[in-house]
PDB file of C-alpha atoms in Angstrom:
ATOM      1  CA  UNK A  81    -104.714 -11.275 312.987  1.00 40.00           C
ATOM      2  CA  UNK A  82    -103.196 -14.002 314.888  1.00 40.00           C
ATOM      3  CA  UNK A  83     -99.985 -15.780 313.621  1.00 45.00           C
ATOM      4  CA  UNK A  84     -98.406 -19.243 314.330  1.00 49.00           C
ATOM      5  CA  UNK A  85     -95.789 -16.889 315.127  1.00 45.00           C
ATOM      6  CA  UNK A  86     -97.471 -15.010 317.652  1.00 47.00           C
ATOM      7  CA  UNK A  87     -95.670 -13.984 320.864  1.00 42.00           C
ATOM      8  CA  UNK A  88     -92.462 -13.691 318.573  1.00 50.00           C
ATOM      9  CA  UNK A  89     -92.693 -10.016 316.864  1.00 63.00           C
ATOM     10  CA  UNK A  90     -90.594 -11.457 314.103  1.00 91.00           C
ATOM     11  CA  UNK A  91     -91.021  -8.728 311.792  1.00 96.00           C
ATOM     12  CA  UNK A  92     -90.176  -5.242 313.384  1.00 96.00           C
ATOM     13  CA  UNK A  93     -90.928  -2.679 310.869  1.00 97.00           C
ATOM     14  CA  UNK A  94     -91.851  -2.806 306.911  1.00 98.00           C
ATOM     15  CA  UNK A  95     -90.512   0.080 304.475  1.00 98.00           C
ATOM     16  CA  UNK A  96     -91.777  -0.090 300.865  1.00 97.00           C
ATOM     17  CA  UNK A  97     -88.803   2.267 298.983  1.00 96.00           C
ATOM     18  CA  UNK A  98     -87.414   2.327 295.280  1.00 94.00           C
ATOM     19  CA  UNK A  99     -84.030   2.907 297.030  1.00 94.00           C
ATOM     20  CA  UNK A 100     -84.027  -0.372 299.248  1.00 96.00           C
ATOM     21  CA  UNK A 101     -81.060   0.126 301.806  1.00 95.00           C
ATOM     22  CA  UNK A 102     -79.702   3.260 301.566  1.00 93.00           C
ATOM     23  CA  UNK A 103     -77.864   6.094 303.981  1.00 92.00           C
ATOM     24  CA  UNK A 104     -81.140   7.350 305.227  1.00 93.00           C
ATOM     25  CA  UNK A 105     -82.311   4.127 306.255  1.00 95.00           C
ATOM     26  CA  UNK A 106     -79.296   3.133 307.624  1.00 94.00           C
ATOM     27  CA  UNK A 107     -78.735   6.264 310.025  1.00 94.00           C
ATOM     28  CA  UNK A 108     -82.005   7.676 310.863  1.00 95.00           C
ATOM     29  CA  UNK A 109     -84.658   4.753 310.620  1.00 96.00           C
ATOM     30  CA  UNK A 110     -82.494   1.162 311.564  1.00 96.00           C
ATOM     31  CA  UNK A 111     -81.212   3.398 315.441  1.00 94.00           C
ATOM     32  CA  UNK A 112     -84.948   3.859 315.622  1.00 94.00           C
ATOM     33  CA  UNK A 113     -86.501   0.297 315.200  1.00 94.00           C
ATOM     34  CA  UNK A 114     -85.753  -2.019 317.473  1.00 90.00           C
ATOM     35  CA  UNK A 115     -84.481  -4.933 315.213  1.00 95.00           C
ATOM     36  CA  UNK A 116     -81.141  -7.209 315.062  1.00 94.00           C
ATOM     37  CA  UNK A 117     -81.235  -8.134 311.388  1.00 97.00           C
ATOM     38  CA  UNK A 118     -81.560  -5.652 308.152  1.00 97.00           C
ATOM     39  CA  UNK A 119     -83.464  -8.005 305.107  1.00 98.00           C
ATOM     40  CA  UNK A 120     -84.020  -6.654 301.873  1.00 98.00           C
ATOM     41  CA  UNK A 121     -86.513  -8.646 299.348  1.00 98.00           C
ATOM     42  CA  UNK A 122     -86.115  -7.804 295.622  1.00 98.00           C
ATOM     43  CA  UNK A 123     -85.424 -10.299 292.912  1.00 98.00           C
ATOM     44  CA  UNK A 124     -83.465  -8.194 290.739  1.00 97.00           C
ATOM     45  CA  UNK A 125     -80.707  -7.272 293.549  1.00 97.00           C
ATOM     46  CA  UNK A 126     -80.714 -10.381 295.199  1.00 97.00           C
ATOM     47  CA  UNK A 127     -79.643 -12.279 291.634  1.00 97.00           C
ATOM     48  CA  UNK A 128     -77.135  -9.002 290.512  1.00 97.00           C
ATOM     49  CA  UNK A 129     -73.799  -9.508 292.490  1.00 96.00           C
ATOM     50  CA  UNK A 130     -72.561  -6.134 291.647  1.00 96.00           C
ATOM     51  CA  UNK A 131     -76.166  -4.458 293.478  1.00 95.00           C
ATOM     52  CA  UNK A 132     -75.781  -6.788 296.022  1.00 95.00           C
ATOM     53  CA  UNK A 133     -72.451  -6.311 297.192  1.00 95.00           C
ATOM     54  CA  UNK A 134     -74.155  -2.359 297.052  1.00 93.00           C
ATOM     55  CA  UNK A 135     -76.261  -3.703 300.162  1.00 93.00           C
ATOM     56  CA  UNK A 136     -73.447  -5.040 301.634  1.00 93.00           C
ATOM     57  CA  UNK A 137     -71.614  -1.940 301.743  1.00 93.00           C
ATOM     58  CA  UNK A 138     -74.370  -0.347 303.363  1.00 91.00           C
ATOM     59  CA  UNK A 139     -74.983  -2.485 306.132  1.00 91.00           C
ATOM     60  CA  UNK A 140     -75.544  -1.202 309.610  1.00 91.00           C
ATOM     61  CA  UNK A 141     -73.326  -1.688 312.221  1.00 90.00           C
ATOM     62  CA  UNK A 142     -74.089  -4.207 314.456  1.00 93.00           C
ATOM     63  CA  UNK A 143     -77.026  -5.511 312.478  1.00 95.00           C
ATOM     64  CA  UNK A 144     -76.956  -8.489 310.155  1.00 96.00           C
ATOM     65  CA  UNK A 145     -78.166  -7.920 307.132  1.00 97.00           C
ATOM     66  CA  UNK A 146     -80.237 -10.844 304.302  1.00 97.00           C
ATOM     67  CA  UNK A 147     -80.690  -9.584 300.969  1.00 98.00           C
ATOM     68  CA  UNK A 148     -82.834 -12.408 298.900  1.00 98.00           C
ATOM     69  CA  UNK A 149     -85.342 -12.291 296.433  1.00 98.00           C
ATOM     70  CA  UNK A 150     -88.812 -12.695 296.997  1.00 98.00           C
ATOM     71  CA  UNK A 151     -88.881 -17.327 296.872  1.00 98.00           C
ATOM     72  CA  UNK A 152     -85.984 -17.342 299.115  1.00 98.00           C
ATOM     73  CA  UNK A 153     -87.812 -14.536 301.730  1.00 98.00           C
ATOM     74  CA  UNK A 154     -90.901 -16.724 302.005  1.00 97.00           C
ATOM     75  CA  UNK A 155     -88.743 -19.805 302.164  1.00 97.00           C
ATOM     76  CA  UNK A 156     -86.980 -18.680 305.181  1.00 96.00           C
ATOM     77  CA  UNK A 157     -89.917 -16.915 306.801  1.00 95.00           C
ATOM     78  CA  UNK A 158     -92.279 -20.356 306.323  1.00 94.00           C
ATOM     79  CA  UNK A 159     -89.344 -22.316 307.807  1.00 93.00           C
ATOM     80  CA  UNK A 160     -89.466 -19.918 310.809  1.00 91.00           C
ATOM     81  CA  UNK A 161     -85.672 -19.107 310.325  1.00 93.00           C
ATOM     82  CA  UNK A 162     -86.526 -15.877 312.320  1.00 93.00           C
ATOM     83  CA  UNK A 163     -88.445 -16.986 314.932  1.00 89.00           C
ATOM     84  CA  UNK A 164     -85.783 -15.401 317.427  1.00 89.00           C
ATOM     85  CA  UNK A 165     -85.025 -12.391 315.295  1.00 93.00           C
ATOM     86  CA  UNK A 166     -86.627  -9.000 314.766  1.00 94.00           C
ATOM     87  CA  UNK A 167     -86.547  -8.045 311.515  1.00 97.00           C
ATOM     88  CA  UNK A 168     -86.690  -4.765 309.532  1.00 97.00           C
ATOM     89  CA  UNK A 169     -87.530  -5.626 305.834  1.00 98.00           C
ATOM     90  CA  UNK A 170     -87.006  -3.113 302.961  1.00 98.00           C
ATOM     91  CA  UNK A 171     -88.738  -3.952 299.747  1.00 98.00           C
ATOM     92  CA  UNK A 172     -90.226  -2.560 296.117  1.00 96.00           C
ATOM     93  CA  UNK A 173     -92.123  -5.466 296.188  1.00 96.00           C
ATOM     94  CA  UNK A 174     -95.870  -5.702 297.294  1.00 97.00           C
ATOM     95  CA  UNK A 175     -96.428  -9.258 297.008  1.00 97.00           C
ATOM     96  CA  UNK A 176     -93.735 -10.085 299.766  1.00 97.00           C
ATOM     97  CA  UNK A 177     -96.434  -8.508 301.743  1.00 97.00           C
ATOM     98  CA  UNK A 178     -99.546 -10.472 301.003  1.00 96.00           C
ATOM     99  CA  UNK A 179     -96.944 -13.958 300.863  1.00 96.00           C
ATOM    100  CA  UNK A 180     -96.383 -12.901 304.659  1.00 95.00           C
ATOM    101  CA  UNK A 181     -99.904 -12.212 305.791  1.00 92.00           C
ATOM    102  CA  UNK A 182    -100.426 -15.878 303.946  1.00 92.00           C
ATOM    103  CA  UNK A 183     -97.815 -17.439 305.853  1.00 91.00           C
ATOM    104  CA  UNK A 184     -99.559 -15.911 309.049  1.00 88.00           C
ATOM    105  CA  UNK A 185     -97.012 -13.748 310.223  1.00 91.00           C
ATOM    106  CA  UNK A 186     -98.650 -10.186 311.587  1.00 88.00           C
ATOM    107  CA  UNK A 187     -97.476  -6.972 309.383  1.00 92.00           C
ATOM    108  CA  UNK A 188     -96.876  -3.751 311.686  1.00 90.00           C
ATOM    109  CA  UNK A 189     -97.500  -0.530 309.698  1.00 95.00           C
ATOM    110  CA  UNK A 190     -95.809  -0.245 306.298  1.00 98.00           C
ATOM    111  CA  UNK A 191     -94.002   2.711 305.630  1.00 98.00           C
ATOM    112  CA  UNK A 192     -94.153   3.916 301.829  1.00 97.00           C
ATOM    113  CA  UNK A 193     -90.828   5.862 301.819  1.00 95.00           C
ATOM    114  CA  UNK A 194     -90.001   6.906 298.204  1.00 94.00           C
ATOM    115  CA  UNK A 195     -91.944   4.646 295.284  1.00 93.00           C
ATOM    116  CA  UNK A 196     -92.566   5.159 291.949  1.00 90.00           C
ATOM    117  CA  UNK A 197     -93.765   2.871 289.840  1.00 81.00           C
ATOM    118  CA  UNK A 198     -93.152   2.863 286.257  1.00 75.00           C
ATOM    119  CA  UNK A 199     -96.203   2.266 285.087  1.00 78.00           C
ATOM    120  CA  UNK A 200     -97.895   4.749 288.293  1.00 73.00           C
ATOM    121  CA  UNK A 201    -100.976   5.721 287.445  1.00 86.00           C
ATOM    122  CA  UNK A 202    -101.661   6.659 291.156  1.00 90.00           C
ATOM    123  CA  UNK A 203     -99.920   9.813 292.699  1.00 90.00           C
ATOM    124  CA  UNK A 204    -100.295   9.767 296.569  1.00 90.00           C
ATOM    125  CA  UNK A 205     -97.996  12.028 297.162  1.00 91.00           C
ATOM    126  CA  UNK A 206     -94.630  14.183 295.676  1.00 90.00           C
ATOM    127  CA  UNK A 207     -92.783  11.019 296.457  1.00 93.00           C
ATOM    128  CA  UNK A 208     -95.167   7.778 296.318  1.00 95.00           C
ATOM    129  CA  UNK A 209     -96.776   6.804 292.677  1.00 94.00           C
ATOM    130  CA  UNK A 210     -98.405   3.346 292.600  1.00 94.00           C
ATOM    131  CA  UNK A 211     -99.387   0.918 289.607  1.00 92.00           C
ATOM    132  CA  UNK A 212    -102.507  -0.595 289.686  1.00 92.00           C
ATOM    133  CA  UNK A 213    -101.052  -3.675 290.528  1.00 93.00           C
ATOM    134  CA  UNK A 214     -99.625  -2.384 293.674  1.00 94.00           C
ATOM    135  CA  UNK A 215    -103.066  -1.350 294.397  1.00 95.00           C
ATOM    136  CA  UNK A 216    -104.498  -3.993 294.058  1.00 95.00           C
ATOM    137  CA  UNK A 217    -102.419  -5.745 296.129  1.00 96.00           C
ATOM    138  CA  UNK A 218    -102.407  -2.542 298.475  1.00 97.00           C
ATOM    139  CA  UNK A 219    -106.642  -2.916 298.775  1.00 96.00           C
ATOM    140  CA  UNK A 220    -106.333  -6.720 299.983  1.00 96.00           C
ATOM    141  CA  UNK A 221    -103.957  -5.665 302.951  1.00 96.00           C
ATOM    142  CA  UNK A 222    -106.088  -2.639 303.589  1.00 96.00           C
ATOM    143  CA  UNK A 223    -108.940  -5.478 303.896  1.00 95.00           C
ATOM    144  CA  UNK A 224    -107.384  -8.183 306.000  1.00 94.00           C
ATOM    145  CA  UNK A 225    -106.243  -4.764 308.568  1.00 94.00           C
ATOM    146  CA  UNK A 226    -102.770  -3.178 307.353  1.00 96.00           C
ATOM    147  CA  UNK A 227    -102.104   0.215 308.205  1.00 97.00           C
ATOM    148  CA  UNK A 228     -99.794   2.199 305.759  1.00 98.00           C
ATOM    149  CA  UNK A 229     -97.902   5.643 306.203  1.00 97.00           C
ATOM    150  CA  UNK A 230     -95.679   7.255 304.990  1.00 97.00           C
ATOM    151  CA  UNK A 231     -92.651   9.287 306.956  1.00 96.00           C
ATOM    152  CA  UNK A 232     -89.416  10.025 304.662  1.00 94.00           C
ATOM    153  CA  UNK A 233     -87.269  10.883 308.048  1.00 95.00           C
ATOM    154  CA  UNK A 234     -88.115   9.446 311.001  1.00 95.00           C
ATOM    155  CA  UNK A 235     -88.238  13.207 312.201  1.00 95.00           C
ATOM    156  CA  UNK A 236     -90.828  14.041 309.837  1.00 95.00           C
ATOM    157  CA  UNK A 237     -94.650  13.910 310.857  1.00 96.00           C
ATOM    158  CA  UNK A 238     -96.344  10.460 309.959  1.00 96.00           C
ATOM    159  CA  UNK A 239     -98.972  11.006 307.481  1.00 95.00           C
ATOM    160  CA  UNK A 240    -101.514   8.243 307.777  1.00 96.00           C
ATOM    161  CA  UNK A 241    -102.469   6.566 304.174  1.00 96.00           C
ATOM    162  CA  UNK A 242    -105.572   4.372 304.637  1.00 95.00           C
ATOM    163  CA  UNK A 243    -108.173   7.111 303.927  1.00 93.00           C
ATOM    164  CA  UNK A 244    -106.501   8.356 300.677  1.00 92.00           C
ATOM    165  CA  UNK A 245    -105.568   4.416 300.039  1.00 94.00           C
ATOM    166  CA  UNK A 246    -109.354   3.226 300.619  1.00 91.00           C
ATOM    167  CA  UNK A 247    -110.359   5.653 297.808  1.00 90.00           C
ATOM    168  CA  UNK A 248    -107.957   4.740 294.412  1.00 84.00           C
TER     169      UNK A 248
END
């Protein structure tokens, strides 16, 4: 998919995890991605300044780090805030993801680190249960291309989710 963005790999890496930022993320996976800025996107920390000074506290070094909810994410993105940025973005949030793809911006593979849903109804695996809204917000991105996988250390083996995605 081609992006008004294109030729500016604005968003590095995507990881959809219940936990947000947290000390794996921040040692293993943000020395492996090649990004300068750490966003997270979720409405309820973004608006709690107690969780978000959490995020704070866990920022990695030499990174800057957004934490917004989900209006003020595709706010910034649309106004091409990053345009000379690569950014990892940690969410719980599917719809981020299809508000991105709508804004045009290309999605690299999304990583499903840990995830449960409340309402799952959909167990992919020990560690990822989805809703039925997630999936159907998952099965539009699996249409318009998006590859997800799953990985809970970066020195795990990546286990490729499409096939088992393709058939909930």
């Amino acid at each position: 998919m081609h992006s008004r963005f294109e030729g500016k790999n604005v968003i590095a890496a995507i990881r959809m995890d219940d936990r947000l930022l947290h000390g794996i993320i921040t040692t293993q996976w943000v020395p492996r991605i090649s990004c300068n800025r750490v966003m997270v996107i979720d409405d309820v920390v973004a608006n709690d300044p107690l969780k978000k000074e959490v995020m704070r506290l866990s920022k990695p070094v030499n990174k800057a780090l957004s934490v917004l909810d989900r209006k003020e994410a595709v706010k910034n993105f649309k106004d091409g805030k990053y345009q000379e940025q690569r950014v990892f973005i940690l969410s719980r949030d599917f719809h981020i993801l299809s508000d991105l793809m709508a804004l045009g911006y290309d999605l690299p593979k999304i990583n499903i680190g840990m995830y449960f849903s409340k309402e799952g109804e959909y167990a992919l695996t020990k560690r990822i249960v989805l809703s039925r809204q997630d999936m159907e917000i998952i099965h539009s991105l699996l249409h318009a291309g998006c590859n997800f996988e799953t990985q809970y250390v970066p020195s795990d083996e990546t286990i490729k989710l499409n096939p088992q995605l393709e058939t909930l």
